[in-house]
Amino acid sequence: MRRLTRRFKKWLVRRGYYQARKGSVAQRKRPFFLRIPTPENLSFTYNRDVTQKFFQNMRTEIDVAISERRRLMVDPAPIKSINPAAALCLLAEFDRWQRLWGVGRLRPVTLRTWHQPVVRRLSDMGFFELLKTPVPEALRSGGPGANRFIRFVTDVVADTQHSVTFRREVGAPLSETSQLSLTLYRSLCEAIANAVEHAYPNPTTFPDRVGKRWWLMGSVDTDQNRLRVVVLDHGISIPGSLPNSRRWPEISKLIQIFTGEPTDGALIEAAMEYGRSRLETPQRGKGLGDIIALSDASPQNRLRIFSRNGYYVRTNGLSHSGVSRYPINGTLIEWDLALSLTHDDDIRPRD
Amino acid sequence: MTTIEIARDFSVTPGPRYERLGPNSGEAFRRRLSEELAKSEDDVVVVLLDGTEGYGSSFLEEAFGGLVRDGRFSADEIQRRLQIVAKSRLYVTYAKEATSYLQDAIAHSNPGR
Protein backbone atom coordinates (compact mmCIF):
# COMPACT_ATOMS: atom_id res chain seq x y z
CA MET A 1 0.00 0.00 0.00
CA ARG A 2 1.26 3.42 -0.97
CA ARG A 3 2.04 5.90 1.76
CA LEU A 4 -0.40 8.77 2.04
CA THR A 5 2.00 11.65 1.48
CA ARG A 6 0.88 15.24 1.16
CA ARG A 7 1.64 15.15 -2.58
CA PHE A 8 -0.35 11.93 -3.05
CA LYS A 9 -3.31 13.45 -1.13
CA LYS A 10 -3.26 16.46 -3.42
CA TRP A 11 -3.25 14.20 -6.47
CA LEU A 12 -6.21 12.19 -5.12
CA VAL A 13 -8.25 15.36 -4.56
CA ARG A 14 -7.48 16.59 -8.09
CA ARG A 15 -8.43 13.21 -9.56
CA GLY A 16 -11.70 13.29 -7.56
CA TYR A 17 -12.60 16.69 -8.99
CA TYR A 18 -11.75 15.54 -12.51
CA GLN A 19 -13.85 12.37 -12.23
CA ALA A 20 -16.78 14.22 -10.73
CA ARG A 21 -16.70 16.73 -13.60
CA LYS A 22 -16.36 13.98 -16.18
CA GLY A 23 -19.27 12.10 -14.58
CA SER A 24 -21.58 15.08 -14.59
CA VAL A 25 -20.85 15.67 -18.29
CA ALA A 26 -21.54 12.01 -19.05
CA GLN A 27 -24.83 12.13 -17.14
CA ARG A 28 -26.02 15.11 -19.12
CA LYS A 29 -28.67 13.73 -21.42
CA ARG A 30 -29.87 16.94 -23.03
CA PRO A 31 -27.70 18.50 -25.72
CA PHE A 32 -26.21 21.88 -24.92
CA PHE A 33 -28.02 23.41 -27.88
CA LEU A 34 -31.63 22.34 -28.42
CA ARG A 35 -33.85 23.29 -31.35
CA ILE A 36 -37.65 23.02 -31.12
CA PRO A 37 -39.39 23.21 -34.48
CA THR A 38 -42.87 24.67 -34.58
CA PRO A 39 -45.80 22.89 -36.26
CA GLU A 40 -46.76 23.99 -39.79
CA ASN A 41 -50.26 24.89 -38.72
CA LEU A 42 -50.33 26.67 -35.38
CA SER A 43 -54.04 26.80 -34.60
CA PHE A 44 -56.39 25.96 -31.72
CA THR A 45 -59.15 25.35 -34.26
CA TYR A 46 -57.65 23.06 -36.90
CA ASN A 47 -54.63 21.57 -35.14
CA ARG A 48 -55.42 21.80 -31.44
CA ASP A 49 -53.61 18.77 -30.01
CA VAL A 50 -50.38 19.42 -31.89
CA THR A 51 -50.52 23.15 -31.07
CA GLN A 52 -51.13 22.58 -27.36
CA LYS A 53 -48.45 19.88 -27.22
CA PHE A 54 -45.99 22.28 -28.88
CA PHE A 55 -46.67 25.05 -26.35
CA GLN A 56 -46.41 22.59 -23.47
CA ASN A 57 -43.08 21.33 -24.80
CA MET A 58 -41.86 24.88 -25.44
CA ARG A 59 -42.64 25.91 -21.86
CA THR A 60 -40.83 22.87 -20.41
CA GLU A 61 -37.72 23.40 -22.53
CA ILE A 62 -37.62 27.14 -21.83
CA ASP A 63 -37.75 26.51 -18.08
CA VAL A 64 -34.96 23.90 -18.34
CA ALA A 65 -32.88 26.19 -20.58
CA ILE A 66 -33.22 29.07 -18.10
CA SER A 67 -32.45 27.02 -15.00
CA GLU A 68 -29.43 25.33 -16.61
CA ARG A 69 -28.30 28.39 -18.63
CA ARG A 70 -28.57 26.26 -21.76
CA ARG A 71 -29.01 27.50 -25.31
CA LEU A 72 -32.41 26.90 -26.85
CA MET A 73 -33.80 27.71 -30.24
CA VAL A 74 -37.52 27.78 -31.02
CA ASP A 75 -37.68 27.93 -34.78
CA PRO A 76 -40.90 29.41 -36.25
CA ALA A 77 -39.62 28.79 -39.83
CA PRO A 78 -41.96 25.79 -40.44
CA ILE A 79 -45.12 27.80 -39.60
CA LYS A 80 -47.26 28.21 -42.71
CA SER A 81 -50.44 29.40 -41.02
CA ILE A 82 -51.11 30.84 -37.61
CA ASN A 83 -54.34 32.02 -35.98
CA PRO A 84 -54.58 34.94 -33.53
CA ALA A 85 -54.97 32.80 -30.39
CA ALA A 86 -51.92 30.68 -31.24
CA ALA A 87 -49.96 33.79 -32.25
CA LEU A 88 -50.68 35.37 -28.86
CA CYS A 89 -49.62 32.19 -27.05
CA LEU A 90 -46.36 32.16 -29.04
CA LEU A 91 -45.71 35.82 -28.33
CA ALA A 92 -46.51 35.39 -24.62
CA GLU A 93 -44.08 32.46 -24.32
CA PHE A 94 -41.32 34.53 -25.97
CA ASP A 95 -42.17 37.50 -23.76
CA ARG A 96 -42.02 35.33 -20.63
CA TRP A 97 -38.78 33.71 -21.81
CA GLN A 98 -37.14 37.07 -22.49
CA ARG A 99 -38.23 38.49 -19.14
CA LEU A 100 -36.98 35.40 -17.24
CA TRP A 101 -33.72 35.29 -19.18
CA GLY A 102 -33.12 38.81 -17.96
CA VAL A 103 -30.07 39.66 -20.03
CA GLY A 104 -29.86 40.53 -23.69
CA ARG A 105 -32.67 39.60 -26.01
CA LEU A 106 -33.93 36.69 -28.07
CA ARG A 107 -32.88 36.95 -31.71
CA PRO A 108 -34.83 35.63 -34.72
CA VAL A 109 -31.71 34.19 -36.38
CA THR A 110 -33.62 32.23 -39.05
CA LEU A 111 -35.94 35.13 -39.91
CA ARG A 112 -35.18 35.02 -43.65
CA THR A 113 -36.47 31.43 -43.82
CA TRP A 114 -39.85 32.24 -42.18
CA HIS A 115 -42.97 32.31 -44.36
CA GLN A 116 -43.70 35.81 -45.54
CA PRO A 117 -47.42 35.93 -44.56
CA VAL A 118 -46.48 34.71 -41.08
CA VAL A 119 -43.76 37.37 -40.77
CA ARG A 120 -46.27 40.02 -41.84
CA ARG A 121 -48.84 38.91 -39.29
CA LEU A 122 -46.30 38.63 -36.47
CA SER A 123 -44.94 42.04 -37.47
CA ASP A 124 -48.46 43.53 -37.36
CA MET A 125 -48.99 42.22 -33.84
CA GLY A 126 -45.70 43.68 -32.56
CA PHE A 127 -43.80 40.40 -32.26
CA PHE A 128 -40.53 41.84 -33.56
CA GLU A 129 -40.79 44.95 -31.42
CA LEU A 130 -40.98 42.59 -28.45
CA LEU A 131 -37.73 41.01 -29.68
CA LYS A 132 -36.34 44.50 -30.40
CA THR A 133 -35.53 43.37 -33.94
CA PRO A 134 -36.36 45.48 -36.99
CA VAL A 135 -37.90 43.47 -39.82
CA PRO A 136 -36.69 44.25 -43.37
CA GLU A 137 -39.48 45.85 -45.41
CA ALA A 138 -39.08 43.18 -48.10
CA LEU A 139 -40.04 40.45 -45.63
CA ARG A 140 -43.23 42.20 -44.54
CA SER A 141 -44.74 42.31 -48.08
CA GLY A 142 -47.16 45.04 -49.06
CA GLY A 143 -50.17 46.47 -47.25
CA PRO A 144 -52.09 45.28 -44.22
CA GLY A 145 -54.48 43.10 -46.27
CA ALA A 146 -58.10 42.18 -45.52
CA ASN A 147 -57.16 40.02 -42.55
CA ARG A 148 -54.76 41.79 -40.24
CA PHE A 149 -53.50 41.19 -36.73
CA ILE A 150 -53.90 43.92 -34.09
CA ARG A 151 -50.89 45.04 -32.06
CA PHE A 152 -50.66 43.22 -28.71
CA VAL A 153 -50.71 44.87 -25.31
CA THR A 154 -49.53 43.42 -22.02
CA ASP A 155 -49.57 44.59 -18.42
CA VAL A 156 -49.61 43.38 -14.81
CA VAL A 157 -52.47 45.60 -13.65
CA ALA A 158 -56.02 45.94 -14.97
CA ASP A 159 -55.45 49.27 -16.71
CA THR A 160 -58.54 49.72 -18.89
CA GLN A 161 -56.76 52.33 -21.01
CA HIS A 162 -55.37 49.33 -22.92
CA SER A 163 -58.90 48.51 -24.09
CA VAL A 164 -59.07 51.96 -25.69
CA THR A 165 -55.67 51.47 -27.30
CA PHE A 166 -56.93 48.17 -28.67
CA ARG A 167 -60.14 49.73 -30.05
CA ARG A 168 -58.12 52.47 -31.75
CA GLU A 169 -55.83 49.85 -33.29
CA VAL A 170 -58.86 48.04 -34.69
CA GLY A 171 -59.85 51.36 -36.26
CA ALA A 172 -62.88 52.04 -38.43
CA PRO A 173 -64.62 48.65 -38.10
CA LEU A 174 -65.15 49.34 -34.38
CA SER A 175 -66.76 52.74 -33.93
CA GLU A 176 -66.28 54.59 -30.65
CA THR A 177 -69.94 54.90 -29.70
CA SER A 178 -71.35 51.59 -30.83
CA GLN A 179 -73.06 49.02 -28.65
CA LEU A 180 -70.38 46.54 -29.68
CA SER A 181 -67.50 48.74 -28.51
CA LEU A 182 -69.24 49.34 -25.15
CA THR A 183 -69.89 45.62 -24.68
CA LEU A 184 -66.34 44.77 -25.76
CA TYR A 185 -64.96 47.28 -23.25
CA ARG A 186 -67.08 45.69 -20.53
CA SER A 187 -65.95 42.16 -21.36
CA LEU A 188 -62.29 43.16 -21.64
CA CYS A 189 -62.43 45.00 -18.29
CA GLU A 190 -63.74 41.90 -16.57
CA ALA A 191 -61.46 39.40 -18.37
CA ILE A 192 -58.36 41.45 -17.54
CA ALA A 193 -59.44 42.16 -13.96
CA ASN A 194 -60.17 38.45 -13.46
CA ALA A 195 -56.67 37.59 -14.69
CA VAL A 196 -55.02 40.03 -12.26
CA GLU A 197 -57.27 39.16 -9.31
CA HIS A 198 -57.78 35.40 -9.59
CA ALA A 199 -55.27 33.82 -11.98
CA TYR A 200 -52.26 34.40 -9.71
CA PRO A 201 -53.51 33.90 -6.14
CA ASN A 202 -50.10 34.00 -4.48
CA PRO A 203 -46.46 34.86 -5.32
CA THR A 204 -45.55 31.21 -5.94
CA THR A 205 -47.85 31.15 -8.98
CA PHE A 206 -45.83 33.64 -11.04
CA PRO A 207 -42.16 34.53 -11.45
CA ASP A 208 -41.17 37.98 -10.10
CA ARG A 209 -39.82 39.12 -13.45
CA VAL A 210 -43.05 38.27 -15.25
CA GLY A 211 -45.59 39.35 -12.63
CA LYS A 212 -49.35 38.85 -12.77
CA ARG A 213 -49.15 39.36 -16.51
CA TRP A 214 -51.86 39.21 -19.13
CA TRP A 215 -51.69 39.68 -22.89
CA LEU A 216 -54.32 41.03 -25.31
CA MET A 217 -54.43 41.04 -29.09
CA GLY A 218 -56.86 40.44 -31.92
CA SER A 219 -57.44 40.33 -35.65
CA VAL A 220 -59.79 42.05 -38.06
CA ASP A 221 -61.08 40.38 -41.20
CA THR A 222 -62.76 43.09 -43.27
CA ASP A 223 -63.80 40.60 -46.00
CA GLN A 224 -65.67 38.37 -43.56
CA ASN A 225 -66.60 41.29 -41.24
CA ARG A 226 -65.19 39.48 -38.23
CA LEU A 227 -63.24 40.69 -35.23
CA ARG A 228 -61.31 38.32 -33.01
CA VAL A 229 -60.21 39.35 -29.55
CA VAL A 230 -57.92 37.18 -27.44
CA VAL A 231 -56.93 37.57 -23.78
CA LEU A 232 -54.32 35.26 -22.24
CA ASP A 233 -52.83 34.78 -18.79
CA HIS A 234 -50.30 32.25 -17.48
CA GLY A 235 -52.08 31.71 -14.17
CA ILE A 236 -53.44 28.72 -12.27
CA SER A 237 -56.40 28.38 -14.68
CA ILE A 238 -60.16 28.35 -14.00
CA PRO A 239 -60.25 24.63 -13.03
CA GLY A 240 -57.26 25.34 -10.76
CA SER A 241 -58.92 28.21 -8.94
CA LEU A 242 -62.46 26.81 -8.60
CA PRO A 243 -61.69 24.34 -5.75
CA ASN A 244 -60.85 27.38 -3.57
CA SER A 245 -64.43 28.57 -3.93
CA ARG A 246 -66.73 28.33 -0.93
CA ARG A 247 -69.36 26.94 -3.29
CA TRP A 248 -67.00 24.19 -4.46
CA PRO A 249 -68.86 21.33 -2.70
CA GLU A 250 -72.10 22.50 -4.30
CA ILE A 251 -70.55 22.91 -7.75
CA SER A 252 -68.79 19.55 -7.66
CA LYS A 253 -72.05 17.84 -6.65
CA LEU A 254 -73.87 19.45 -9.57
CA ILE A 255 -71.11 18.43 -11.97
CA GLN A 256 -71.32 14.83 -10.76
CA ILE A 257 -75.07 14.81 -11.29
CA PHE A 258 -74.93 16.23 -14.82
CA THR A 259 -71.63 15.07 -16.31
CA GLY A 260 -70.38 12.31 -14.03
CA GLU A 261 -66.90 13.59 -13.22
CA PRO A 262 -65.39 17.02 -12.61
CA THR A 263 -63.25 17.23 -15.75
CA ASP A 264 -61.53 20.53 -16.56
CA GLY A 265 -64.08 21.20 -19.31
CA ALA A 266 -66.99 20.58 -16.94
CA LEU A 267 -65.38 22.86 -14.35
CA ILE A 268 -65.05 25.74 -16.83
CA GLU A 269 -68.63 25.22 -17.96
CA ALA A 270 -69.78 25.18 -14.34
CA ALA A 271 -67.87 28.39 -13.62
CA MET A 272 -69.35 30.10 -16.65
CA GLU A 273 -72.89 28.80 -16.42
CA TYR A 274 -73.33 29.23 -12.71
CA GLY A 275 -71.52 32.56 -12.79
CA ARG A 276 -69.35 31.62 -9.88
CA SER A 277 -66.11 33.43 -9.42
CA ARG A 278 -63.62 32.42 -6.84
CA LEU A 279 -64.95 34.71 -4.13
CA GLU A 280 -68.61 34.22 -3.39
CA THR A 281 -69.83 37.17 -1.37
CA PRO A 282 -73.17 38.48 -2.72
CA GLN A 283 -71.58 41.37 -4.60
CA ARG A 284 -69.14 39.09 -6.46
CA GLY A 285 -69.37 36.71 -9.34
CA LYS A 286 -70.50 39.03 -12.13
CA GLY A 287 -67.29 39.11 -14.16
CA LEU A 288 -67.72 35.77 -15.93
CA GLY A 289 -71.25 36.80 -16.90
CA ASP A 290 -69.78 39.87 -18.66
CA ILE A 291 -67.43 37.59 -20.59
CA ILE A 292 -70.44 35.60 -21.83
CA ALA A 293 -72.46 38.78 -22.56
CA LEU A 294 -70.22 39.69 -25.51
CA SER A 295 -70.74 36.31 -27.19
CA ASP A 296 -74.50 36.49 -26.58
CA ALA A 297 -74.74 39.97 -28.14
CA SER A 298 -75.19 38.40 -31.60
CA PRO A 299 -76.10 34.86 -32.74
CA GLN A 300 -73.05 35.01 -35.04
CA ASN A 301 -70.62 35.56 -32.18
CA ARG A 302 -68.61 32.81 -30.56
CA LEU A 303 -66.75 32.55 -27.26
CA ARG A 304 -64.02 29.98 -26.64
CA ILE A 305 -62.16 29.46 -23.40
CA PHE A 306 -59.17 27.16 -22.99
CA SER A 307 -58.01 26.66 -19.42
CA ARG A 308 -55.65 23.91 -18.26
CA ASN A 309 -56.96 20.74 -19.98
CA GLY A 310 -60.48 22.00 -20.50
CA TYR A 311 -62.23 24.01 -23.19
CA TYR A 312 -65.58 25.73 -23.35
CA VAL A 313 -67.38 26.98 -26.46
CA ARG A 314 -70.47 29.18 -26.54
CA THR A 315 -72.33 30.35 -29.61
CA ASN A 316 -75.90 31.48 -30.20
CA GLY A 317 -76.74 31.00 -26.52
CA LEU A 318 -75.68 27.34 -26.53
CA SER A 319 -72.54 26.02 -24.93
CA HIS A 320 -70.52 22.85 -24.72
CA SER A 321 -67.27 21.84 -23.07
CA GLY A 322 -64.64 19.16 -23.40
CA VAL A 323 -61.17 18.02 -22.44
CA SER A 324 -57.97 18.39 -24.47
CA ARG A 325 -55.16 15.87 -24.36
CA TYR A 326 -52.56 18.52 -23.55
CA PRO A 327 -52.97 21.39 -21.08
CA ILE A 328 -52.67 25.06 -21.95
CA ASN A 329 -50.46 27.31 -19.82
CA GLY A 330 -53.06 29.39 -17.99
CA THR A 331 -56.33 30.63 -19.48
CA LEU A 332 -57.05 31.76 -23.03
CA ILE A 333 -60.30 33.60 -23.81
CA GLU A 334 -61.21 34.22 -27.44
CA TRP A 335 -64.22 36.11 -28.80
CA ASP A 336 -65.00 35.74 -32.49
CA LEU A 337 -67.40 38.60 -33.25
CA ALA A 338 -69.54 39.70 -36.16
CA LEU A 339 -68.76 43.30 -37.12
CA SER A 340 -71.93 43.88 -39.12
CA LEU A 341 -73.89 45.46 -36.24
CA THR A 342 -71.53 48.17 -35.13
CA HIS A 343 -73.58 51.28 -35.88
CA ASP A 344 -75.93 52.82 -33.35
CA ASP A 345 -78.84 52.77 -35.78
CA ASP A 346 -78.61 49.01 -36.08
CA ILE A 347 -78.78 48.37 -32.37
CA ARG A 348 -81.64 48.71 -29.99
CA PRO A 349 -80.64 49.28 -26.38
CA ARG A 350 -80.70 46.09 -24.36
CA ASP A 351 -82.52 46.31 -21.04
CA MET B 1 -77.65 69.95 -6.67
CA THR B 2 -74.19 68.70 -7.57
CA THR B 3 -73.49 66.79 -10.78
CA ILE B 4 -70.62 64.35 -11.15
CA GLU B 5 -70.03 63.53 -14.79
CA ILE B 6 -67.89 60.42 -14.65
CA ALA B 7 -66.25 60.98 -18.07
CA ARG B 8 -65.34 64.59 -17.18
CA ASP B 9 -64.77 64.50 -13.43
CA PHE B 10 -63.37 61.00 -12.90
CA SER B 11 -62.21 59.06 -15.98
CA VAL B 12 -63.23 58.20 -19.53
CA THR B 13 -61.99 54.68 -18.85
CA PRO B 14 -63.61 53.38 -15.64
CA GLY B 15 -61.54 50.48 -14.40
CA PRO B 16 -61.80 47.37 -12.21
CA ARG B 17 -63.47 46.91 -8.81
CA TYR B 18 -60.55 47.58 -6.46
CA GLU B 19 -57.70 50.10 -6.50
CA ARG B 20 -55.15 47.31 -6.02
CA LEU B 21 -56.20 45.81 -9.37
CA GLY B 22 -55.74 48.92 -11.50
CA PRO B 23 -56.39 52.63 -11.98
CA ASN B 24 -59.80 54.39 -12.10
CA SER B 25 -61.42 51.70 -9.98
CA GLY B 26 -64.97 51.50 -8.65
CA GLU B 27 -63.50 51.73 -5.15
CA ALA B 28 -61.77 55.04 -6.00
CA PHE B 29 -64.97 56.43 -7.50
CA ARG B 30 -66.98 55.32 -4.45
CA ARG B 31 -64.62 57.35 -2.22
CA ARG B 32 -65.03 60.36 -4.48
CA LEU B 33 -68.81 60.00 -4.42
CA SER B 34 -68.77 59.55 -0.67
CA GLU B 35 -66.78 62.79 -0.24
CA GLU B 36 -69.24 64.63 -2.44
CA LEU B 37 -72.20 63.34 -0.42
CA ALA B 38 -70.46 64.30 2.84
CA LYS B 39 -70.02 67.94 1.79
CA SER B 40 -73.62 68.77 2.56
CA GLU B 41 -76.45 67.06 4.39
CA ASP B 42 -79.21 67.94 1.96
CA ASP B 43 -77.57 68.43 -1.41
CA VAL B 44 -78.66 65.97 -4.11
CA VAL B 45 -75.76 64.40 -6.03
CA VAL B 46 -76.45 63.45 -9.64
CA VAL B 47 -74.08 60.94 -11.26
CA LEU B 48 -74.06 61.17 -15.05
CA LEU B 49 -72.79 58.03 -16.73
CA ASP B 50 -72.55 59.17 -20.37
CA GLY B 51 -69.36 59.69 -22.35
CA THR B 52 -67.13 56.92 -21.05
CA GLU B 53 -65.69 54.01 -23.01
CA GLY B 54 -68.09 51.74 -21.12
CA TYR B 55 -68.36 50.15 -17.68
CA GLY B 56 -67.50 46.79 -16.22
CA SER B 57 -70.17 45.40 -13.90
CA SER B 58 -67.60 45.23 -11.09
CA PHE B 59 -66.98 48.98 -11.32
CA LEU B 60 -70.69 49.82 -11.11
CA GLU B 61 -71.32 47.31 -8.33
CA GLU B 62 -68.44 48.54 -6.19
CA ALA B 63 -69.20 52.23 -6.82
CA PHE B 64 -72.91 52.10 -5.97
CA GLY B 65 -73.50 48.81 -4.12
CA GLY B 66 -70.26 49.47 -2.23
CA LEU B 67 -71.54 52.88 -1.15
CA VAL B 68 -74.34 51.17 0.79
CA ARG B 69 -72.04 48.50 2.28
CA ASP B 70 -69.56 51.21 3.30
CA GLY B 71 -72.10 52.28 5.95
CA ARG B 72 -71.09 55.94 5.97
CA PHE B 73 -74.57 56.95 4.82
CA SER B 74 -77.87 55.32 5.63
CA ALA B 75 -79.85 53.57 2.90
CA ASP B 76 -82.59 56.19 3.21
CA GLU B 77 -80.14 59.05 2.82
CA ILE B 78 -78.56 57.46 -0.25
CA GLN B 79 -81.93 56.91 -1.86
CA ARG B 80 -82.96 60.48 -1.08
CA ARG B 81 -79.75 62.21 -2.16
CA LEU B 82 -78.26 60.13 -4.98
CA GLN B 83 -79.50 60.04 -8.56
CA ILE B 84 -77.90 57.88 -11.25
CA VAL B 85 -78.77 59.13 -14.73
CA ALA B 86 -77.84 58.69 -18.39
CA LYS B 87 -78.90 60.93 -21.27
CA SER B 88 -77.88 58.79 -24.24
CA ARG B 89 -79.83 55.57 -24.83
CA LEU B 90 -76.57 53.60 -25.03
CA TYR B 91 -75.89 54.45 -21.39
CA VAL B 92 -79.42 54.05 -20.04
CA THR B 93 -78.70 50.32 -19.54
CA TYR B 94 -75.78 51.22 -17.27
CA ALA B 95 -77.94 53.62 -15.23
CA LYS B 96 -80.52 50.86 -14.70
CA GLU B 97 -77.81 48.37 -13.82
CA ALA B 98 -76.14 50.73 -11.33
CA THR B 99 -79.50 51.46 -9.72
CA SER B 100 -80.19 47.73 -9.41
CA TYR B 101 -76.83 47.22 -7.63
CA LEU B 102 -77.76 50.02 -5.25
CA GLN B 103 -81.17 48.48 -4.55
CA ASP B 104 -79.66 44.97 -4.11
CA ALA B 105 -77.14 46.29 -1.60
CA ILE B 106 -79.90 48.11 0.30
CA ALA B 107 -81.99 44.91 0.33
CA HIS B 108 -79.00 42.93 1.66
CA SER B 109 -78.26 45.54 4.31
CA ASN B 110 -81.93 45.50 5.46
CA PRO B 111 -83.13 41.94 4.86
CA GLY B 112 -86.36 42.60 6.73
CA ARG B 113 -87.51 45.38 4.38
XYZ file of N, CA and C in Angstrom, chain A residues 50-137:
264
model
N -51.786 19.164 -31.541
C -50.375 19.421 -31.892
C -49.948 20.793 -31.367
N -50.835 21.779 -31.515
C -50.515 23.147 -31.069
C -50.324 23.188 -29.551
N -51.242 22.557 -28.821
C -51.132 22.584 -27.360
C -49.929 21.782 -26.875
N -49.629 20.674 -27.585
C -48.447 19.883 -27.224
C -47.175 20.705 -27.450
N -47.163 21.447 -28.566
C -45.992 22.280 -28.877
C -45.761 23.320 -27.777
N -46.841 24.011 -27.376
C -46.670 25.050 -26.350
C -46.264 24.458 -25.004
N -46.781 23.269 -24.705
C -46.409 22.588 -23.470
C -44.922 22.254 -23.485
N -44.476 21.711 -24.621
C -43.075 21.334 -24.803
C -42.169 22.570 -24.749
N -42.639 23.628 -25.405
C -41.859 24.877 -25.440
C -41.657 25.417 -24.032
N -42.735 25.410 -23.228
C -42.641 25.914 -21.858
C -41.635 25.086 -21.044
N -41.734 23.752 -21.166
C -40.830 22.872 -20.406
C -39.372 23.150 -20.780
N -39.104 23.210 -22.087
C -37.721 23.396 -22.534
C -37.189 24.778 -22.169
N -38.055 25.791 -22.213
C -37.617 27.142 -21.827
C -37.214 27.149 -20.353
N -38.044 26.521 -19.511
C -37.745 26.511 -18.075
C -36.439 25.770 -17.784
N -36.214 24.651 -18.513
C -34.958 23.897 -18.336
C -33.785 24.750 -18.829
N -33.960 25.379 -19.993
C -32.876 26.188 -20.576
C -32.501 27.337 -19.648
N -33.507 27.941 -19.001
C -33.222 29.072 -18.105
C -32.523 28.578 -16.841
N -33.042 27.489 -16.260
C -32.454 27.024 -14.997
C -31.035 26.475 -15.202
N -30.762 25.908 -16.377
C -29.427 25.330 -16.614
C -28.559 26.214 -17.505
N -29.030 27.442 -17.770
C -28.305 28.386 -18.635
C -27.878 27.707 -19.938
N -28.831 27.009 -20.533
C -28.567 26.261 -21.757
C -29.090 27.040 -22.959
N -28.533 26.809 -24.110
C -29.011 27.503 -25.308
C -30.195 26.750 -25.900
N -31.190 27.493 -26.299
C -32.409 26.901 -26.851
C -32.850 27.721 -28.054
N -33.302 27.010 -29.067
C -33.796 27.714 -30.242
C -35.206 27.201 -30.558
N -36.173 28.125 -30.566
C -37.521 27.777 -31.020
C -37.638 28.362 -32.420
N -37.773 27.483 -33.396
C -37.677 27.925 -34.784
C -39.072 28.037 -35.418
N -39.575 29.249 -35.625
C -40.896 29.406 -36.252
C -40.880 29.243 -37.779
N -39.709 28.896 -38.360
C -39.625 28.793 -39.828
C -40.667 27.841 -40.442
N -40.987 26.692 -39.790
C -41.961 25.794 -40.436
C -43.393 26.316 -40.473
N -43.714 27.351 -39.683
C -45.117 27.802 -39.601
C -45.589 28.329 -40.961
N -46.670 27.729 -41.463
C -47.258 28.215 -42.713
C -48.547 28.984 -42.455
N -49.254 28.609 -41.392
C -50.441 29.396 -41.023
C -50.534 29.470 -39.504
N -51.025 30.609 -39.056
C -51.106 30.842 -37.605
C -52.375 31.654 -37.319
N -53.133 31.247 -36.312
C -54.338 32.023 -35.984
C -54.046 32.939 -34.793
N -54.904 33.935 -34.548
C -54.583 34.942 -33.526
C -54.322 34.354 -32.136
N -55.141 33.364 -31.734
C -54.969 32.804 -30.387
C -53.603 32.131 -30.253
N -53.216 31.361 -31.286
C -51.915 30.681 -31.242
C -50.782 31.697 -31.323
N -50.986 32.754 -32.127
C -49.956 33.792 -32.248
C -49.730 34.475 -30.905
N -50.828 34.722 -30.165
C -50.681 35.374 -28.859
C -49.980 34.448 -27.874
N -50.300 33.148 -27.934
C -49.617 32.187 -27.045
C -48.116 32.163 -27.343
N -47.783 32.176 -28.639
C -46.364 32.156 -29.043
C -45.663 33.411 -28.531
N -46.302 34.550 -28.763
C -45.713 35.820 -28.328
C -45.542 35.850 -26.808
N -46.564 35.367 -26.089
C -46.514 35.395 -24.622
C -45.385 34.500 -24.094
N -45.175 33.342 -24.753
C -44.082 32.460 -24.315
C -42.732 33.127 -24.546
N -42.569 33.811 -25.700
C -41.317 34.530 -25.969
C -41.132 35.684 -24.992
N -42.229 36.380 -24.695
C -42.174 37.505 -23.760
C -41.728 37.009 -22.382
N -42.356 35.911 -21.938
C -42.021 35.328 -20.634
C -40.563 34.890 -20.604
N -40.150 34.219 -21.684
C -38.776 33.708 -21.809
C -37.777 34.868 -21.714
N -38.061 35.932 -22.469
C -37.145 37.070 -22.493
C -37.056 37.750 -21.133
N -38.225 37.850 -20.459
C -38.229 38.487 -19.141
C -37.477 37.636 -18.117
N -37.654 36.294 -18.184
C -36.983 35.404 -17.240
C -35.488 35.330 -17.526
N -35.136 35.378 -18.793
C -33.723 35.289 -19.183
C -32.969 36.480 -18.608
N -33.635 37.647 -18.688
C -33.118 38.807 -17.962
C -32.031 39.592 -18.642
N -31.163 38.930 -19.377
C -30.072 39.663 -20.029
C -30.218 39.524 -21.538
N -29.836 40.567 -22.228
C -29.860 40.529 -23.692
C -31.267 40.373 -24.232
N -31.364 39.791 -25.389
C -32.672 39.603 -26.012
C -32.638 38.339 -26.843
N -33.842 37.855 -27.185
C -33.931 36.694 -28.070
C -33.823 37.204 -29.501
N -33.088 36.476 -30.329
C -32.878 36.947 -31.706
C -33.510 35.983 -32.702
N -34.269 36.498 -33.678
C -34.830 35.631 -34.716
C -33.780 35.334 -35.783
N -32.870 34.404 -35.494
C -31.709 34.191 -36.377
C -32.093 33.573 -37.729
N -33.238 32.862 -37.772
C -33.620 32.230 -39.047
C -34.708 33.033 -39.774
N -34.823 34.308 -39.417
C -35.939 35.130 -39.909
C -36.138 35.037 -41.427
N -35.059 35.007 -42.189
C -35.184 35.020 -43.651
C -35.816 33.734 -44.194
N -35.860 32.694 -43.361
C -36.474 31.435 -43.824
C -37.951 31.319 -43.404
N -38.465 32.297 -42.638
C -39.850 32.243 -42.184
C -40.785 32.559 -43.348
N -41.995 32.022 -43.289
C -42.966 32.306 -44.357
C -43.406 33.764 -44.283
N -43.458 34.375 -45.477
C -43.705 35.808 -45.538
C -45.049 36.230 -44.916
N -46.158 35.511 -45.195
C -47.420 35.927 -44.562
C -47.368 35.838 -43.034
N -46.613 34.866 -42.535
C -46.477 34.710 -41.078
C -45.664 35.871 -40.512
N -44.581 36.236 -41.211
C -43.758 37.370 -40.767
C -44.606 38.638 -40.719
N -45.436 38.811 -41.774
C -46.271 40.017 -41.841
C -47.240 40.084 -40.660
N -47.876 38.935 -40.387
C -48.843 38.909 -39.287
C -48.167 39.136 -37.935
N -47.031 38.461 -37.742
C -46.303 38.630 -36.471
C -45.808 40.062 -36.338
N -45.396 40.648 -37.477
C -44.939 42.036 -37.465
C -46.088 42.972 -37.094
N -47.278 42.713 -37.671
C -48.461 43.529 -37.357
C -48.773 43.500 -35.866
N -48.606 42.339 -35.252
C -48.994 42.218 -33.839
C -47.901 42.686 -32.875
N -46.759 43.128 -33.412
C -45.703 43.685 -32.565
C -44.710 42.662 -32.053
N -44.687 41.482 -32.690
C -43.798 40.403 -32.256
C -42.323 40.820 -32.313
N -41.950 41.508 -33.392
C -40.526 41.841 -33.563
C -40.120 43.038 -32.707
N -41.092 43.861 -32.364
C -40.788 44.947 -31.417
C -40.507 44.354 -30.040
N -41.238 43.290 -29.705
C -40.985 42.587 -28.450
C -39.544 42.065 -28.431
N -39.093 41.543 -29.584
C -37.729 41.008 -29.678
C -36.703 42.100 -29.986
N -37.195 43.341 -30.091
C -36.337 44.500 -30.398
C -35.518 44.270 -31.673
N -36.192 43.672 -32.673
C -35.527 43.367 -33.941
C -36.303 44.014 -35.083
N -35.659 44.905 -35.834
C -36.355 45.477 -36.989
C -36.518 44.426 -38.087
N -37.672 44.430 -38.738
C -37.905 43.473 -39.823
C -37.696 44.188 -41.150
N -36.880 43.620 -42.061
C -36.691 44.254 -43.368
C -38.029 44.410 -44.082
N -38.203 45.551 -44.734
C -39.480 45.848 -45.409
C -39.840 44.759 -46.407
